[in-house]
Tab-separated table of C-alpha atoms and ligand atoms in Angstrom:
chain	number	residue	atom	x	y	z
A	1	MET	CA	5.355	-2.552	46.697
A	2	MET	CA	8.155	-1.264	44.471
A	3	LYS	CA	10.080	-3.844	42.511
A	4	ALA	CA	13.199	-2.932	40.582
A	5	THR	CA	12.785	-3.838	36.927
A	6	LYS	CA	15.384	-3.995	34.213
A	7	VAL	CA	13.535	-2.398	31.334
A	8	THR	CA	14.013	-3.997	27.924
A	9	MET	CA	13.842	-2.363	24.509
A	10	GLU	CA	10.776	-4.556	23.797
A	11	ASP	CA	9.000	-3.014	26.826
A	12	ILE	CA	9.669	0.501	25.522
A	13	VAL	CA	8.833	-0.220	21.873
A	14	SER	CA	5.610	-1.926	22.899
A	15	LEU	CA	4.568	0.890	25.270
A	16	ALA	CA	5.447	3.503	22.645
A	17	LYS	CA	3.282	1.860	20.001
A	18	ARG	CA	0.419	0.736	22.265
A	19	ARG	CA	-0.056	4.101	23.918
A	20	GLY	CA	0.741	6.453	21.045
A	21	PHE	CA	4.214	7.756	21.841
A	22	VAL	CA	6.153	6.596	18.761
A	23	PHE	CA	5.080	4.884	15.528
A	24	GLN	CA	7.070	3.538	12.626
A	25	SER	CA	7.052	6.064	9.778
A	26	SER	CA	4.671	5.188	6.928
A	27	GLU	CA	3.808	2.022	8.817
A	28	ILE	CA	0.909	1.023	6.552
A	29	TYR	CA	3.442	0.728	3.697
A	30	GLY	CA	5.827	-1.408	5.730
A	31	GLY	CA	7.749	1.478	7.312
A	32	ILE	CA	11.134	2.842	6.308
A	33	SER	CA	14.324	2.018	8.161
A	34	GLY	CA	15.642	4.779	10.419
A	35	PHE	CA	12.532	6.983	10.398
A	36	TYR	CA	9.875	7.330	13.103
A	37	ASP	CA	6.767	9.422	13.759
A	38	TYR	CA	5.727	10.756	17.152
A	39	GLY	CA	2.109	10.034	18.090
A	40	PRO	CA	-0.312	12.091	20.215
A	41	LEU	CA	1.496	11.407	23.502
A	42	GLY	CA	5.004	11.417	22.019
A	43	VAL	CA	4.568	14.840	20.512
A	44	GLU	CA	3.531	16.251	23.908
A	45	LEU	CA	6.550	14.657	25.595
A	46	VAL	CA	8.847	15.994	22.864
A	47	ASN	CA	7.372	19.496	23.116
A	48	ASN	CA	7.729	19.463	26.900
A	49	LEU	CA	11.396	18.420	26.653
A	50	LYS	CA	12.110	21.040	24.012
A	51	SER	CA	10.459	23.834	25.961
A	52	LEU	CA	12.317	22.888	29.171
A	53	TRP	CA	15.612	22.909	27.241
A	54	TRP	CA	14.759	26.246	25.593
A	55	GLN	CA	13.885	27.724	28.969
A	56	ALA	CA	17.131	26.488	30.567
A	57	SER	CA	19.359	27.350	27.584
A	58	VAL	CA	17.916	30.571	26.191
A	59	LYS	CA	15.336	32.169	28.452
A	60	ASP	CA	17.295	31.708	31.681
A	61	HIS	CA	20.352	33.500	30.216
A	62	ASP	CA	20.733	37.130	29.178
A	63	ASN	CA	23.552	36.287	26.762
A	64	ILE	CA	22.080	33.343	24.823
A	65	PHE	CA	19.944	33.849	21.725
A	66	GLY	CA	17.905	31.476	19.624
A	67	VAL	CA	17.889	30.922	15.870
A	68	ASP	CA	15.963	28.572	13.597
A	69	GLY	CA	18.007	27.919	10.479
A	70	SER	CA	16.859	26.263	7.270
A	71	ILE	CA	17.562	22.576	6.691
A	72	ILE	CA	19.161	23.227	3.318
A	73	GLN	CA	22.092	25.628	3.391
A	74	ASN	CA	24.634	26.727	0.814
A	75	PRO	CA	26.757	23.566	0.270
A	76	LEU	CA	29.956	25.611	0.701
A	77	LEU	CA	29.133	25.618	4.409
A	78	TRP	CA	29.589	21.838	4.585
A	79	GLN	CA	32.882	22.016	2.753
A	80	ALA	CA	34.237	24.555	5.207
A	81	SER	CA	32.969	22.585	8.208
A	82	GLY	CA	34.820	19.476	7.026
A	83	HIS	CA	31.627	17.423	6.528
A	84	VAL	CA	32.049	16.902	2.770
A	85	ALA	CA	35.491	15.406	3.297
A	86	GLY	CA	35.139	13.787	6.667
A	87	PHE	CA	31.565	13.123	7.877
A	88	THR	CA	32.039	9.436	7.329
A	89	ASP	CA	31.700	6.087	9.011
A	90	PRO	CA	33.726	3.014	8.028
A	91	MET	CA	31.636	0.550	6.039
A	92	VAL	CA	31.970	-2.994	4.691
A	93	GLU	CA	29.714	-4.765	2.259
A	94	ASP	CA	28.604	-8.393	2.043
A	95	THR	CA	29.960	-9.220	-1.442
A	96	VAL	CA	27.083	-11.597	-2.204
A	97	ASN	CA	23.879	-9.922	-1.013
A	98	HIS	CA	25.348	-6.367	-0.849
A	99	LYS	CA	24.059	-5.660	2.643
A	100	ARG	CA	26.147	-2.915	4.231
A	101	TYR	CA	27.479	-2.822	7.789
A	102	ARG	CA	29.283	-0.382	10.063
A	103	ALA	CA	32.780	-1.869	9.826
A	104	ASP	CA	33.924	-0.677	13.266
A	105	GLN	CA	30.898	-2.297	14.880
A	106	LEU	CA	31.424	-5.581	13.077
A	107	ALA	CA	35.057	-5.477	14.171
A	108	GLN	CA	33.970	-4.500	17.708
A	109	THR	CA	36.386	-1.609	17.965
A	110	ASP	CA	36.139	2.078	18.884
A	111	SER	CA	38.726	2.846	16.227
A	112	THR	CA	37.693	4.175	12.820
A	113	ASP	CA	41.123	3.576	11.273
A	114	LEU	CA	40.645	1.548	8.088
A	115	HIS	CA	43.961	-0.356	8.464
A	116	GLU	CA	43.132	-1.424	11.996
A	117	ILE	CA	39.594	-2.448	11.004
A	118	LYS	CA	40.865	-4.358	7.969
A	119	GLU	CA	43.258	-6.292	10.189
A	120	LEU	CA	40.488	-7.110	12.689
A	121	LEU	CA	38.100	-8.254	9.930
A	122	LYS	CA	40.775	-10.251	8.077
A	123	ASP	CA	39.269	-13.707	8.628
A	124	ARG	CA	35.705	-12.598	9.228
A	125	LYS	CA	32.583	-13.284	7.184
A	126	SER	CA	29.429	-11.138	7.020
A	127	PRO	CA	26.581	-11.950	9.475
A	128	ASP	CA	25.064	-13.985	6.569
A	129	GLY	CA	28.280	-16.010	6.200
A	130	ASN	CA	29.536	-14.381	2.957
A	131	PRO	CA	32.909	-12.785	2.160
A	132	LEU	CA	33.263	-9.108	3.077
A	133	SER	CA	34.504	-6.250	0.917
A	134	GLU	CA	37.468	-4.073	1.934
A	135	PRO	CA	36.376	-1.485	4.490
A	136	ARG	CA	35.948	2.038	3.116
A	137	TYR	CA	34.594	5.351	4.305
A	138	PHE	CA	30.984	6.214	3.599
A	139	ASN	CA	29.766	9.843	3.731
A	140	MET	CA	26.583	10.134	5.770
A	141	MET	CA	25.269	13.414	4.391
A	142	MET	CA	22.016	13.102	2.456
A	143	GLN	CA	21.800	14.877	-0.874
A	144	THR	CA	19.039	16.367	-2.927
A	145	TRP	CA	18.748	18.922	-5.742
A	146	VAL	CA	17.203	22.370	-5.724
A	147	GLY	CA	15.587	23.846	-8.794
A	148	PRO	CA	14.485	22.161	-11.991
A	149	VAL	CA	17.863	20.815	-13.150
A	150	GLU	CA	19.494	17.873	-11.414
A	151	ASP	CA	23.200	18.427	-11.912
A	152	ALA	CA	26.287	19.030	-9.817
A	153	SER	CA	25.602	22.754	-9.549
A	154	SER	CA	22.135	22.230	-8.034
A	155	MET	CA	23.151	19.488	-5.597
A	156	VAL	CA	22.642	20.364	-1.926
A	157	TYR	CA	22.798	18.538	1.404
A	158	LEU	CA	20.197	18.070	4.083
A	159	ARG	CA	22.028	19.427	7.110
A	160	PRO	CA	23.753	16.686	9.149
A	161	GLU	CA	23.702	18.853	12.304
A	162	THR	CA	22.145	22.115	13.388
A	163	ALA	CA	25.467	23.755	14.367
A	164	GLY	CA	26.216	24.907	10.785
A	165	SER	CA	23.582	27.624	10.669
A	166	ILE	CA	24.632	28.792	14.132
A	167	PHE	CA	28.111	29.565	12.785
A	168	THR	CA	26.780	31.172	9.610
A	169	ASN	CA	24.535	33.397	11.771
A	170	PHE	CA	27.339	34.412	14.142
A	171	LEU	CA	27.677	37.844	12.480
A	172	ASN	CA	23.916	38.371	12.137
A	173	VAL	CA	23.312	37.688	15.817
A	174	ARG	CA	26.230	39.907	16.796
A	175	ASP	CA	25.005	42.741	14.588
A	176	THR	CA	21.387	42.543	15.701
A	177	MET	CA	21.697	41.716	19.416
A	178	ARG	CA	25.068	43.394	20.132
A	179	PRO	CA	26.202	40.823	22.725
A	180	LYS	CA	29.663	40.850	24.262
A	181	ILE	CA	31.728	37.689	24.488
A	182	PRO	CA	30.926	35.327	26.135
A	183	PHE	CA	27.588	34.748	24.417
A	184	GLY	CA	25.781	31.780	22.953
A	185	ILE	CA	23.459	30.845	20.094
A	186	ALA	CA	20.991	27.999	20.532
A	187	GLN	CA	18.898	26.060	18.075
A	188	ILE	CA	16.438	23.166	18.031
A	189	GLY	CA	15.905	21.500	14.691
A	190	LYS	CA	15.958	18.521	12.375
A	191	ALA	CA	19.149	17.004	10.984
A	192	PHE	CA	19.678	14.086	8.620
A	193	ARG	CA	22.322	11.373	8.640
A	194	ASN	CA	22.423	8.480	6.237
A	195	GLU	CA	23.376	6.030	9.009
A	196	ILE	CA	24.677	2.760	7.575
A	197	SER	CA	22.743	0.705	10.073
A	198	PRO	CA	20.015	2.569	11.949
A	199	ARG	CA	19.087	0.591	15.038
A	200	ASP	CA	17.882	0.437	18.611
A	201	PHE	CA	14.513	2.050	17.923
A	202	ILE	CA	14.803	5.850	18.120
A	203	PHE	CA	18.407	5.734	19.381
A	204	ARG	CA	20.065	5.800	15.950
A	205	VAL	CA	17.874	7.185	13.208
A	206	ARG	CA	18.352	8.848	9.848
A	207	GLU	CA	16.137	11.855	10.552
A	208	LEU	CA	16.814	13.270	13.994
A	209	GLU	CA	16.190	16.411	15.944
A	210	GLN	CA	18.950	18.137	17.867
A	211	MET	CA	19.092	20.729	20.618
A	212	GLU	CA	22.407	22.493	20.223
A	213	LEU	CA	24.156	25.427	21.769
A	214	GLN	CA	27.397	27.056	20.674
A	215	TYR	CA	28.978	29.262	23.317
A	216	PHE	CA	31.506	31.771	21.980
A	217	ILE	CA	34.339	32.614	24.347
A	218	ASN	CA	37.799	34.042	24.695
A	219	LYS	CA	40.362	31.209	24.661
A	220	SER	CA	41.473	32.177	28.173
A	221	ASP	CA	37.997	31.257	29.483
A	222	GLN	CA	37.889	27.765	27.990
A	223	GLU	CA	38.337	25.759	31.225
A	224	ASN	CA	35.563	27.657	33.009
A	225	ALA	CA	33.123	27.610	30.130
A	226	TYR	CA	33.768	23.946	29.430
A	227	SER	CA	32.975	22.953	32.975
A	228	GLN	CA	29.952	25.315	33.051
A	229	TRP	CA	28.364	23.527	30.063
A	230	ARG	CA	29.289	20.060	31.277
A	231	ASN	CA	27.549	20.859	34.569
A	232	PHE	CA	24.632	22.342	32.683
A	233	ALA	CA	24.041	19.095	30.774
A	234	TRP	CA	24.311	16.920	33.873
A	235	ASN	CA	22.021	19.148	35.953
A	236	PHE	CA	19.472	19.472	33.175
A	237	LEU	CA	19.205	15.671	32.925
A	238	LYS	CA	19.168	15.140	36.669
A	239	GLU	CA	17.154	18.065	38.012
A	240	THR	CA	15.012	19.340	35.157
A	241	VAL	CA	14.269	16.059	33.384
A	242	GLY	CA	14.484	13.972	36.555
A	243	ILE	CA	16.632	11.117	35.189
A	244	SER	CA	18.157	9.024	37.984
A	245	GLU	CA	21.818	9.810	38.406
A	246	SER	CA	22.604	6.096	38.651
A	247	ASN	CA	21.733	5.806	34.931
A	248	LEU	CA	24.181	8.562	33.911
A	249	SER	CA	27.951	8.521	33.530
A	250	TRP	CA	30.730	10.545	31.926
A	251	HIS	CA	32.760	9.320	28.992
A	252	GLU	CA	35.830	11.359	28.114
A	253	HIS	CA	37.001	11.095	24.509
A	254	LYS	CA	40.601	9.978	24.206
A	255	ALA	CA	42.783	12.044	21.885
A	256	GLU	CA	42.379	9.508	19.032
A	257	GLU	CA	38.555	9.607	19.304
A	258	ARG	CA	38.418	13.399	18.979
A	259	ALA	CA	38.263	15.457	15.810
A	260	HIS	CA	41.706	16.992	15.125
A	261	TYR	CA	40.516	20.488	16.096
A	262	ALA	CA	38.731	19.456	19.313
A	263	VAL	CA	40.569	20.338	22.502
A	264	ALA	CA	38.332	18.245	24.754
A	265	ALA	CA	35.145	16.199	24.486
A	266	HIS	CA	32.991	14.668	27.202
A	267	ASP	CA	29.817	12.714	26.526
A	268	ILE	CA	27.160	11.887	29.057
A	269	TYR	CA	26.242	8.253	28.633
A	270	PHE	CA	22.795	6.992	29.584
A	271	ASN	CA	22.229	3.408	30.577
A	272	PHE	CA	19.937	2.602	27.586
A	273	PRO	CA	18.183	-0.796	27.411
A	274	GLN	CA	20.871	-1.902	24.891
A	275	GLY	CA	23.684	-0.674	27.184
A	276	PRO	CA	25.420	2.572	28.188
A	277	LYS	CA	25.658	4.865	25.131
A	278	GLU	CA	26.109	8.530	24.241
A	279	LEU	CA	23.200	10.802	25.034
A	280	TRP	CA	24.714	14.303	25.223
A	281	GLY	CA	28.030	15.707	24.032
A	282	THR	CA	29.940	18.714	25.364
A	283	HIS	CA	32.924	19.614	23.205
A	284	ASN	CA	35.584	22.296	23.197
A	285	ARG	CA	35.878	22.946	19.439
A	286	SER	CA	38.691	25.554	19.702
A	287	ASP	CA	38.530	28.364	17.112
A	288	PHE	CA	38.229	25.833	14.278
A	289	ASP	CA	34.699	26.712	13.131
A	290	LEU	CA	34.910	30.488	12.944
A	291	THR	CA	38.444	30.366	11.503
A	292	SER	CA	37.423	27.977	8.808
A	293	HIS	CA	34.157	29.808	7.927
A	294	SER	CA	36.114	33.079	7.846
A	295	LYS	CA	38.587	31.626	5.376
A	296	SER	CA	35.963	30.026	3.153
A	297	SER	CA	33.426	32.844	3.107
A	298	GLY	CA	35.910	35.711	3.073
A	299	LYS	CA	33.966	37.375	5.925
A	300	ASP	CA	35.831	38.504	8.998
A	301	LEU	CA	34.395	36.512	11.924
A	302	SER	CA	36.877	37.761	14.496
A	303	TYR	CA	35.771	39.693	17.568
A	304	PHE	CA	37.101	42.946	18.910
A	305	ASP	CA	37.062	43.270	22.676
A	306	GLU	CA	36.699	46.978	23.398
A	307	SER	CA	37.707	46.737	27.046
A	308	SER	CA	41.009	44.918	26.417
A	309	GLY	CA	41.686	46.194	22.904
A	310	GLU	CA	42.245	42.583	21.831
A	311	ARG	CA	41.014	41.147	18.507
A	312	TYR	CA	40.623	37.380	18.343
A	313	THR	CA	38.659	34.513	16.804
A	314	PRO	CA	36.399	33.119	19.537
A	315	TYR	CA	36.678	29.580	20.824
A	316	VAL	CA	33.460	27.547	20.845
A	317	ILE	CA	32.076	25.267	23.522
A	318	GLU	CA	29.368	23.089	22.005
A	319	SER	CA	26.550	21.402	23.897
A	320	SER	CA	24.517	18.972	21.812
A	321	VAL	CA	21.780	16.460	22.572
A	322	GLY	CA	19.384	14.502	20.359
A	323	VAL	CA	15.688	14.912	21.178
A	324	GLY	CA	14.819	11.313	20.216
A	325	ARG	CA	17.650	9.869	22.282
A	326	LEU	CA	16.438	11.969	25.188
A	327	VAL	CA	12.890	10.635	24.718
A	328	LEU	CA	14.261	7.069	24.758
A	329	ALA	CA	16.282	7.826	27.892
A	330	VAL	CA	13.290	9.416	29.629
A	331	LEU	CA	10.950	6.523	28.792
A	332	SER	CA	13.535	3.913	29.860
A	333	ASP	CA	14.310	5.718	33.094
A	334	ALA	CA	10.660	6.340	34.018
A	335	TYR	CA	9.283	2.917	33.082
A	336	SER	CA	8.640	0.658	36.041
A	337	THR	CA	6.331	-2.098	37.169
A	338	ASP	CA	5.005	-2.743	40.631
A	339	THR	CA	2.327	-4.857	42.265
A	340	LEU	CA	-0.956	-3.368	43.386
A	341	GLY	CA	-3.439	-5.574	45.236
A	342	GLY	CA	-1.862	-8.670	43.667
A	343	ASP	CA	-1.951	-7.196	40.134
A	344	GLU	CA	1.060	-6.008	38.236
A	345	ARG	CA	0.870	-2.467	36.857
A	346	ASN	CA	3.166	-0.509	34.530
A	347	VAL	CA	3.894	3.000	35.723
A	348	LEU	CA	5.663	5.751	33.841
A	349	ARG	CA	7.177	7.781	36.674
A	350	LEU	CA	7.621	10.944	34.621
A	351	LYS	CA	8.184	14.294	36.236
A	352	PRO	CA	4.779	16.048	35.947
A	353	SER	CA	6.381	18.769	33.803
A	354	LEU	CA	7.109	16.075	31.190
A	355	SER	CA	3.830	14.147	31.412
A	356	PRO	CA	1.733	14.436	28.230
A	357	TYR	CA	-1.401	14.809	30.374
A	358	LYS	CA	-1.277	16.479	33.783
A	359	ALA	CA	-4.572	14.970	34.975
A	360	ALA	CA	-7.430	12.742	33.873
A	361	VAL	CA	-11.038	13.492	34.824
A	362	SER	CA	-13.424	10.566	35.186
A	363	PRO	CA	-17.124	10.384	35.992
A	364	LEU	CA	-17.553	7.050	37.796
A	365	LEU	CA	-20.329	6.006	35.382
A	366	LYS	CA	-20.736	7.445	31.925
A	367	ASN	CA	-24.458	6.769	31.714
A	368	ARG	CA	-25.383	8.925	34.731
A	369	PRO	CA	-26.002	12.470	33.401
A	370	GLU	CA	-25.639	14.100	36.832
A	371	LEU	CA	-22.129	12.580	37.284
A	372	VAL	CA	-21.152	13.490	33.713
A	373	ALA	CA	-22.372	17.099	34.096
A	374	PHE	CA	-20.449	17.515	37.380
A	375	ALA	CA	-17.298	16.007	35.845
A	376	SER	CA	-17.460	17.988	32.633
A	377	LYS	CA	-17.676	21.311	34.522
A	378	LEU	CA	-14.537	20.381	36.451
A	379	TYR	CA	-12.847	19.108	33.265
A	380	THR	CA	-13.367	22.475	31.538
A	381	GLU	CA	-12.075	24.374	34.546
A	382	LEU	CA	-8.926	22.188	34.755
A	383	LYS	CA	-8.272	22.409	31.020
A	384	CYS	CA	-8.254	26.202	31.272
A	385	GLY	CA	-6.177	26.148	34.452
A	386	ILE	CA	-3.524	23.463	33.907
A	387	GLY	CA	-3.598	22.739	30.193
A	388	MET	CA	-3.410	19.128	29.091
A	389	VAL	CA	-6.252	17.235	30.816
A	390	LEU	CA	-7.792	14.007	29.550
A	391	TRP	CA	-11.445	12.987	29.735
A	392	ASP	CA	-11.618	9.274	30.531
A	393	ASP	CA	-14.945	7.470	31.010
A	394	ASN	CA	-13.989	4.165	29.434
A	395	GLY	CA	-14.079	0.861	31.340
A	396	ASN	CA	-14.021	0.328	35.071
A	397	ILE	CA	-12.190	2.751	37.311
A	398	GLY	CA	-9.299	0.346	38.039
A	399	LYS	CA	-8.610	-0.006	34.309
A	400	ARG	CA	-8.747	3.757	33.854
A	401	TYR	CA	-6.143	4.229	36.594
A	402	ARG	CA	-3.829	1.585	35.021
A	403	ARG	CA	-4.121	3.314	31.667
A	404	GLN	CA	-3.194	6.681	33.134
A	405	ASP	CA	-0.359	5.126	35.185
A	406	GLU	CA	1.109	3.676	32.025
A	407	ILE	CA	1.185	7.008	30.193
A	408	GLY	CA	2.543	8.876	33.204
A	409	THR	CA	-0.519	11.017	34.093
A	410	PRO	CA	0.330	12.183	37.628
A	411	PHE	CA	-3.264	12.677	38.879
A	412	CYS	CA	-6.699	11.148	38.282
A	413	VAL	CA	-9.769	13.027	39.448
A	414	THR	CA	-12.872	10.884	39.942
A	415	ILE	CA	-16.431	12.105	40.372
A	416	ASP	CA	-18.627	9.612	42.236
A	417	PHE	CA	-22.010	9.590	44.003
A	418	GLN	CA	-20.586	11.199	47.119
A	419	SER	CA	-19.596	14.153	44.904
A	420	LEU	CA	-23.294	14.802	44.261
A	421	ASP	CA	-23.990	14.810	48.032
A	422	ASP	CA	-21.111	16.852	49.412
A	423	GLY	CA	-19.359	18.392	46.390
A	424	SER	CA	-16.093	16.497	46.995
A	425	VAL	CA	-14.110	14.431	44.454
A	426	THR	CA	-11.154	12.064	44.776
A	427	ILE	CA	-7.669	12.884	43.570
A	428	ARG	CA	-5.519	9.786	43.054
A	429	ASN	CA	-1.762	10.117	42.994
A	430	ARG	CA	-0.013	7.985	40.308
A	431	ASP	CA	3.113	7.233	42.336
A	432	THR	CA	1.651	6.550	45.780
A	433	THR	CA	-1.801	5.429	44.510
A	434	ILE	CA	-3.212	7.271	47.543
A	435	GLN	CA	-6.670	8.758	47.003
A	436	THR	CA	-7.633	11.974	48.778
A	437	ARG	CA	-11.069	13.611	48.925
A	438	VAL	CA	-10.974	17.281	48.012
A	439	ALA	CA	-13.770	19.851	47.529
A	440	ALA	CA	-14.358	20.240	43.778
A	441	ASP	CA	-13.737	23.995	43.943
A	442	LYS	CA	-10.291	23.328	45.458
A	443	VAL	CA	-9.103	20.824	42.828
A	444	LEU	CA	-7.561	23.371	40.474
A	445	GLU	CA	-5.628	25.028	43.303
A	446	THR	CA	-4.486	21.654	44.728
A	447	LEU	CA	-3.291	20.313	41.384
A	448	SER	CA	-1.601	23.582	40.417
A	449	LEU	CA	0.428	23.408	43.619
A	450	GLU	CA	1.262	19.723	43.159
A	451	LEU	CA	2.359	20.237	39.539
A	452	LYS	CA	4.780	22.958	40.579
A	453	LYS	CA	6.681	20.545	42.897
B	501	ATP	P1	27.189	8.816	17.718
B	501	ATP	O1	28.631	8.648	18.125
B	501	ATP	O2	26.215	8.102	18.597
B	501	ATP	O3	26.951	8.621	16.244
B	501	ATP	P2	27.826	11.565	17.447
B	501	ATP	O4	28.992	11.682	18.371
B	501	ATP	O5	28.034	11.500	15.979
B	501	ATP	O6	26.874	10.365	17.937
B	501	ATP	P3	27.032	14.279	17.529
B	501	ATP	O7	27.379	14.555	16.132
B	501	ATP	O8	27.912	14.840	18.612
B	501	ATP	O9	26.832	12.731	17.767
B	501	ATP	O10	25.521	14.713	17.750
B	501	ATP	C1	25.036	15.237	18.970
B	501	ATP	C2	23.899	14.421	19.526
B	501	ATP	O11	22.917	14.138	18.512
B	501	ATP	C3	24.305	13.051	20.063
B	501	ATP	O12	24.812	13.147	21.369
B	501	ATP	C4	22.995	12.305	20.005
B	501	ATP	O13	22.196	12.602	21.140
B	501	ATP	C5	22.317	12.871	18.764
B	501	ATP	N1	22.500	11.994	17.604
B	501	ATP	C6	23.578	11.925	16.792
B	501	ATP	N2	23.386	11.030	15.808
B	501	ATP	C7	22.140	10.515	15.991
B	501	ATP	C8	21.338	9.557	15.286
B	501	ATP	N3	21.758	8.968	14.180
B	501	ATP	N4	20.117	9.273	15.773
B	501	ATP	C9	19.647	9.888	16.889
B	501	ATP	N5	20.352	10.810	17.576
B	501	ATP	C10	21.577	11.125	17.143
């Protein structure tokens, strides 16, 4: 019997740790705020999400090309992009214990205007009851130094977003791939943001991974392209990732929320355990990026359209989603509990394409060599045929099923005494819990078909 459950952050954090999806970074040393490691199951889920996004963004299009830029770039890039001057969040400090807070969040406002925030925080104390400092802007880019001398000339930034090296490779991609406008450049990679208060598990972290696409267009095509990439994001979440539509909504940025150069910005919000929040942004960035990199680098980044004879600086539609936020959304959306034979079970209703393991193979008893030999032959065949398959001979069969349900394994294959008599095995379906007997030599074909659904 299905029972609707409101998943809590505690449920997700506990599942993630217990089953090996996400661990605190350097946990044995007490961790470090805003950094997480993906465990054996998490890394599979992450890789599956990334390869589905890469397929949908790059491989399914003739005019979209991938790059993989370095994390440290020439710092001039971040001056031209506006990050050195403006990649800031408003901050206030507890004047006694010097703890720092996001000032807009403390003031419970969407505005980042320091005067407005100051007014709202006028009579407020810090969460520890101490006086607050004046709000000020805090730059979130992380710095380090390259080479043996630590001075201003060797200071560099860890990239705060992947988009930068897409713009700096605009000419290289054009020269090597010879695409005509419209065309896009996509990238998956790490970015770093010195968030004032990292929180909500992997929702807001200091080291994140982004999947970003910049689509270069003629200004006259902006409406079309903008709606194409908004639809792309929605359909990817709904159809490819399988997130329930009821957990998704659009949030349109008002003019005062947008960067000065942005013509339009729409975020998809996901109903996270802590509330509806941004998961994926689609922005019309006008010709700001290429114009500004042209000016700063002295390289001509305009485009000449041979068919119309027009020369122009392309507009950019940006599509950007954080991998970790997507993992949190997927886990929250898929997590459910139901009752089976009077017992409660946790089930991760992942689409099979996302599941870390596609099937588990279990000999009913691990101390019966004839069952183990039968099962291990099938295990090897399935591993070659469908990839990630888990061998599970631990505990009673009910416990094994619960364990696989909780990590989202769509099928369990069990080898029992009947298998030795008639060569059949059972395939149990995670979602329906129905068990079907299938000839062992038909299991690979059956599962391959099921996994394609
Ligand atoms: P937010 O308003 O939540 O700080 P943002 O508008 O600054 O996000 P973008 O710069 O547009 O975000 O980044 C694109 C995507 O990268 C976001 O939609 C989100 O999925 C992800 N992202 C951004 N910042 C973080 C972070 N600190 N931790 C995890 N993911 C992040």
